[in-house]
C-alpha positions as semicolon CSV with decimal commas, in nm:
position;residue;x (nm);y (nm);z (nm)
1;A;-6,981;-4,396;4,403
2;L;-6,683;-4,469;4,404
3;G;-6,510;-4,247;4,169
4;L;-6,792;-4,021;4,339
5;V;-6,540;-4,075;4,685
6;L;-6,206;-4,017;4,497
7;L;-6,295;-3,724;4,306
8;T;-6,568;-3,544;4,531
9;G;-6,480;-3,650;4,914
10;V;-6,042;-3,675;4,778
11;A;-5,929;-3,465;4,568
12;G;-6,275;-3,210;4,667
13;L;-6,374;-3,186;4,275
14;T;-6,808;-3,227;4,316
15;S;-6,865;-3,355;3,985
16;F;-7,294;-3,431;3,938
17;G;-7,192;-3,565;3,546
18;Q;-7,101;-3,957;3,658
19;A;-7,422;-4,126;3,533
20;A;-7,350;-4,000;3,184
21;F;-6,988;-4,146;3,186
22;V;-7,188;-4,471;3,331
23;G;-7,363;-4,447;3,030
24;V;-7,092;-4,391;2,767
25;G;-6,975;-4,717;2,893
26;A;-7,326;-4,886;2,896
27;Y;-7,443;-4,756;2,546
28;T;-7,074;-4,872;2,405
29;S;-7,088;-5,234;2,519
30;A;-7,520;-5,248;2,363
31;W;-7,393;-5,136;2,048
32;L;-7,049;-5,317;1,937
33;T;-7,256;-5,632;2,096
34;T;-7,578;-5,600;1,881
35;A;-7,493;-5,413;1,621
36;L;-7,103;-5,550;1,509
37;H;-7,124;-5,887;1,746
38;V;-6,783;-5,803;1,960
39;S;-6,735;-5,985;2,254
40;P;-6,885;-5,813;2,507
41;W;-6,587;-5,920;2,664
42;L;-6,401;-5,672;2,414
43;T;-6,614;-5,420;2,458
44;L;-6,560;-5,344;2,811
45;F;-6,200;-5,224;2,729
46;A;-6,344;-5,006;2,372
47;G;-6,579;-4,857;2,660
48;L;-6,275;-4,773;2,885
49;A;-6,084;-4,615;2,586
50;L;-6,370;-4,416;2,511
51;A;-6,452;-4,301;2,881
52;I;-6,076;-4,236;2,890
53;V;-6,107;-4,013;2,586
54;V;-6,434;-3,805;2,705
55;A;-6,326;-3,787;3,045
56;L;-5,930;-3,617;2,898
57;V;-6,188;-3,358;2,684
58;L;-6,447;-3,257;2,925
59;G;-6,158;-3,212;3,193
60;L;-5,894;-3,002;3,014
61;V;-6,161;-2,790;2,940
62;T;-6,305;-2,833;3,303
63;L;-6,099;-2,874;3,585
64;R;-5,956;-2,495;3,549
65;M;-6,315;-2,402;3,653
66;S;-6,309;-2,326;4,053
67;G;-6,590;-2,239;4,290
68;H;-6,974;-2,280;4,185
69;Y;-6,833;-2,305;3,883
70;L;-6,726;-2,605;3,820
71;P;-7,044;-2,839;3,970
72;L;-7,198;-2,584;3,718
73;A;-7,027;-2,716;3,434
74;T;-7,038;-3,109;3,545
75;I;-7,467;-3,039;3,507
76;A;-7,352;-2,844;3,188
77;W;-7,184;-3,139;2,984
78;A;-7,379;-3,411;3,166
79;L;-7,721;-3,275;3,064
80;S;-7,569;-3,295;2,653
81;L;-7,447;-3,663;2,721
82;Y;-7,751;-3,743;2,781
83;Y;-7,987;-3,562;2,492
84;T;-7,737;-3,709;2,322
85;M;-7,773;-4,081;2,387
86;G;-8,193;-3,968;2,381
87;N;-8,128;-3,837;2,008
88;M;-7,916;-4,064;1,850
89;E;-8,064;-4,299;1,582
90;F;-7,796;-4,540;1,560
91;L;-7,816;-4,574;1,987
92;G;-8,232;-4,594;1,920
93;K;-8,291;-4,214;2,066
94;Y;-8,510;-4,316;2,390
95;D;-8,600;-4,698;2,316
96;G;-8,269;-4,730;2,316
97;I;-8,109;-5,117;2,253
98;L;-8,272;-5,419;2,299
99;G;-8,099;-5,764;2,284
100;I;-7,765;-5,733;2,416
101;P;-7,593;-6,064;2,494
102;A;-7,534;-6,193;2,864
103;L;-7,164;-6,224;3,025
104;E;-7,014;-6,551;2,880
105;I;-6,716;-6,733;3,138
106;A;-6,580;-7,033;3,027
107;G;-6,908;-7,108;2,807
108;V;-7,140;-7,065;3,175
109;S;-7,392;-6,786;3,106
110;L;-7,351;-6,518;3,327
111;A;-7,724;-6,397;3,239
112;G;-7,928;-6,338;3,555
113;A;-7,887;-6,106;3,875
114;R;-7,711;-6,417;4,064
115;S;-7,540;-6,494;3,855
116;L;-7,411;-6,166;3,767
117;Y;-7,347;-6,087;4,195
118;V;-7,041;-6,249;4,195
119;L;-6,880;-6,099;3,975
120;I;-6,970;-5,777;4,055
121;W;-6,894;-5,756;4,339
122;A;-6,500;-5,894;4,302
123;I;-6,533;-5,622;4,027
124;A;-6,596;-5,360;4,262
125;L;-6,412;-5,500;4,556
126;A;-6,119;-5,464;4,384
127;A;-6,192;-5,099;4,280
128;G;-6,178;-5,049;4,641
129;V;-5,848;-5,180;4,688
130;G;-5,632;-5,033;4,408
131;I;-5,833;-4,665;4,497
132;V;-5,690;-4,730;4,890
133;R;-5,393;-4,824;4,751
134;L;-5,340;-4,531;4,471
135;L;-5,397;-4,301;4,796
136;D;-5,151;-4,483;4,958
137;S;-4,898;-4,351;4,695
138;R;-4,738;-4,033;4,571
139;T;-4,985;-3,974;4,369
140;G;-5,241;-4,020;4,563
141;R;-5,105;-3,843;4,849
142;A;-5,070;-3,528;4,593
143;I;-5,436;-3,576;4,514
144;R;-5,555;-3,571;4,874
145;A;-5,403;-3,252;4,881
146;L;-5,618;-3,148;4,620
147;A;-5,850;-3,053;4,875
148;S;-5,668;-2,772;5,049
149;G;-5,613;-2,604;4,741
150;A;-5,393;-2,527;4,549
151;T;-5,073;-2,256;4,727
152;M;-4,956;-2,593;4,955
153;P;-4,916;-2,875;4,644
154;E;-4,778;-2,603;4,390
155;A;-4,510;-2,483;4,658
156;M;-4,416;-2,849;4,721
157;G;-4,395;-2,868;4,324
158;I;-4,726;-3,055;4,254
159;S;-4,949;-2,979;3,908
160;T;-5,264;-2,997;3,996
161;F;-5,386;-2,924;3,750
162;R;-5,211;-3,322;3,619
163;H;-5,403;-3,486;3,927
164;K;-5,730;-3,317;3,942
165;L;-5,780;-3,386;3,604
166;L;-5,601;-3,764;3,628
167;A;-5,864;-3,818;3,970
168;F;-6,148;-3,677;3,677
169;V;-6,016;-3,990;3,494
170;L;-6,007;-4,212;3,747
171;A;-6,390;-4,243;3,834
172;A;-6,458;-4,194;3,463
173;I;-6,295;-4,537;3,464
174;L;-6,470;-4,718;3,713
175;A;-6,839;-4,563;3,627
176;S;-6,761;-4,669;3,231
177;V;-6,763;-5,036;3,429
178;S;-7,040;-4,980;3,620
179;G;-7,242;-4,945;3,240
180;W;-7,088;-5,261;3,110
181;L;-7,201;-5,453;3,411
182;F;-7,482;-5,240;3,423
183;A;-7,547;-5,331;3,020
184;H;-7,498;-5,721;3,049
185;L;-7,754;-5,736;3,383
186;Q;-8,028;-5,549;3,243
187;R;-8,015;-5,686;2,872
188;T;-8,133;-5,350;2,740
189;V;-8,000;-4,985;2,734
190;N;-8,203;-4,633;2,759
191;P;-8,102;-4,306;2,784
192;S;-8,287;-4,272;3,116
193;P;-8,093;-4,449;3,429
194;F;-7,768;-4,220;3,249
195;S;-7,966;-3,890;3,370
196;L;-7,869;-3,594;3,519
197;A;-8,065;-3,734;3,846
198;K;-7,879;-4,040;3,820
199;G;-7,565;-3,828;3,897
200;I;-7,674;-3,658;4,183
201;E;-7,822;-3,974;4,361
202;Y;-7,481;-4,124;4,305
203;L;-7,322;-3,838;4,521
204;F;-7,580;-3,895;4,735
205;M;-7,426;-4,230;4,793
206;A;-7,085;-4,107;4,832
207;V;-7,221;-3,833;5,140
208;L;-7,447;-4,062;5,294
209;G;-7,131;-4,345;5,335
210;G;-6,846;-4,085;5,433
211;V;-6,753;-3,900;5,077
212;G;-6,413;-3,917;5,221
213;H;-6,347;-4,241;5,311
214;V;-6,315;-4,498;5,054
215;W;-6,542;-4,738;5,157
216;G;-6,820;-4,495;5,271
217;A;-6,919;-4,576;4,894
218;F;-6,996;-4,917;4,924
219;T;-7,230;-4,794;5,228
220;G;-7,347;-4,524;5,130
221;S;-7,463;-4,757;4,766
222;A;-7,636;-5,003;5,040
223;V;-7,798;-4,760;5,265
């Protein structure tokens, strides 16, 4: 939801595909920890790297669109990623991946929801503060200018496409971290939580809390 506040509320780019990036982070960690026995803390960075690559590819293809074509394009690639996750044999197809290990900090297991609670809030609050600071910077002011159209920012020497792509990638990064946490909380993943319907639900969360305000993501999610 925080990523959609940045992408939709601030930059003015409507996306229904945020849940697909959550799936990228979740499936990356799930597969690496179960198939290759990689540390979950390392899989976080692997998921981020994959999410950035996927976001760059999709952004380069779709972010030049405007009007209703952009939301339609996000629906198309969200469905594509969803069905890809559900049809890959090594990802368990629609049954998903079971037996994902719990996170550990200094030998202390975070196997339960209560144990993971503090880590989730620490990451969420750090992300919120980071977005606030970003929007107060020169780059953030350029991103905020995107919502009013391309003419004024371009006249001031701002590359609107580059800043659209930046907002898109940052939203994907936040979603990937969310997916990583989700995978190690649930200890199992399947395609259902990463469907188009979930992407729409995340957008509703952002809108409900106040899509133009960073802390509205927290309010909308809670409601």
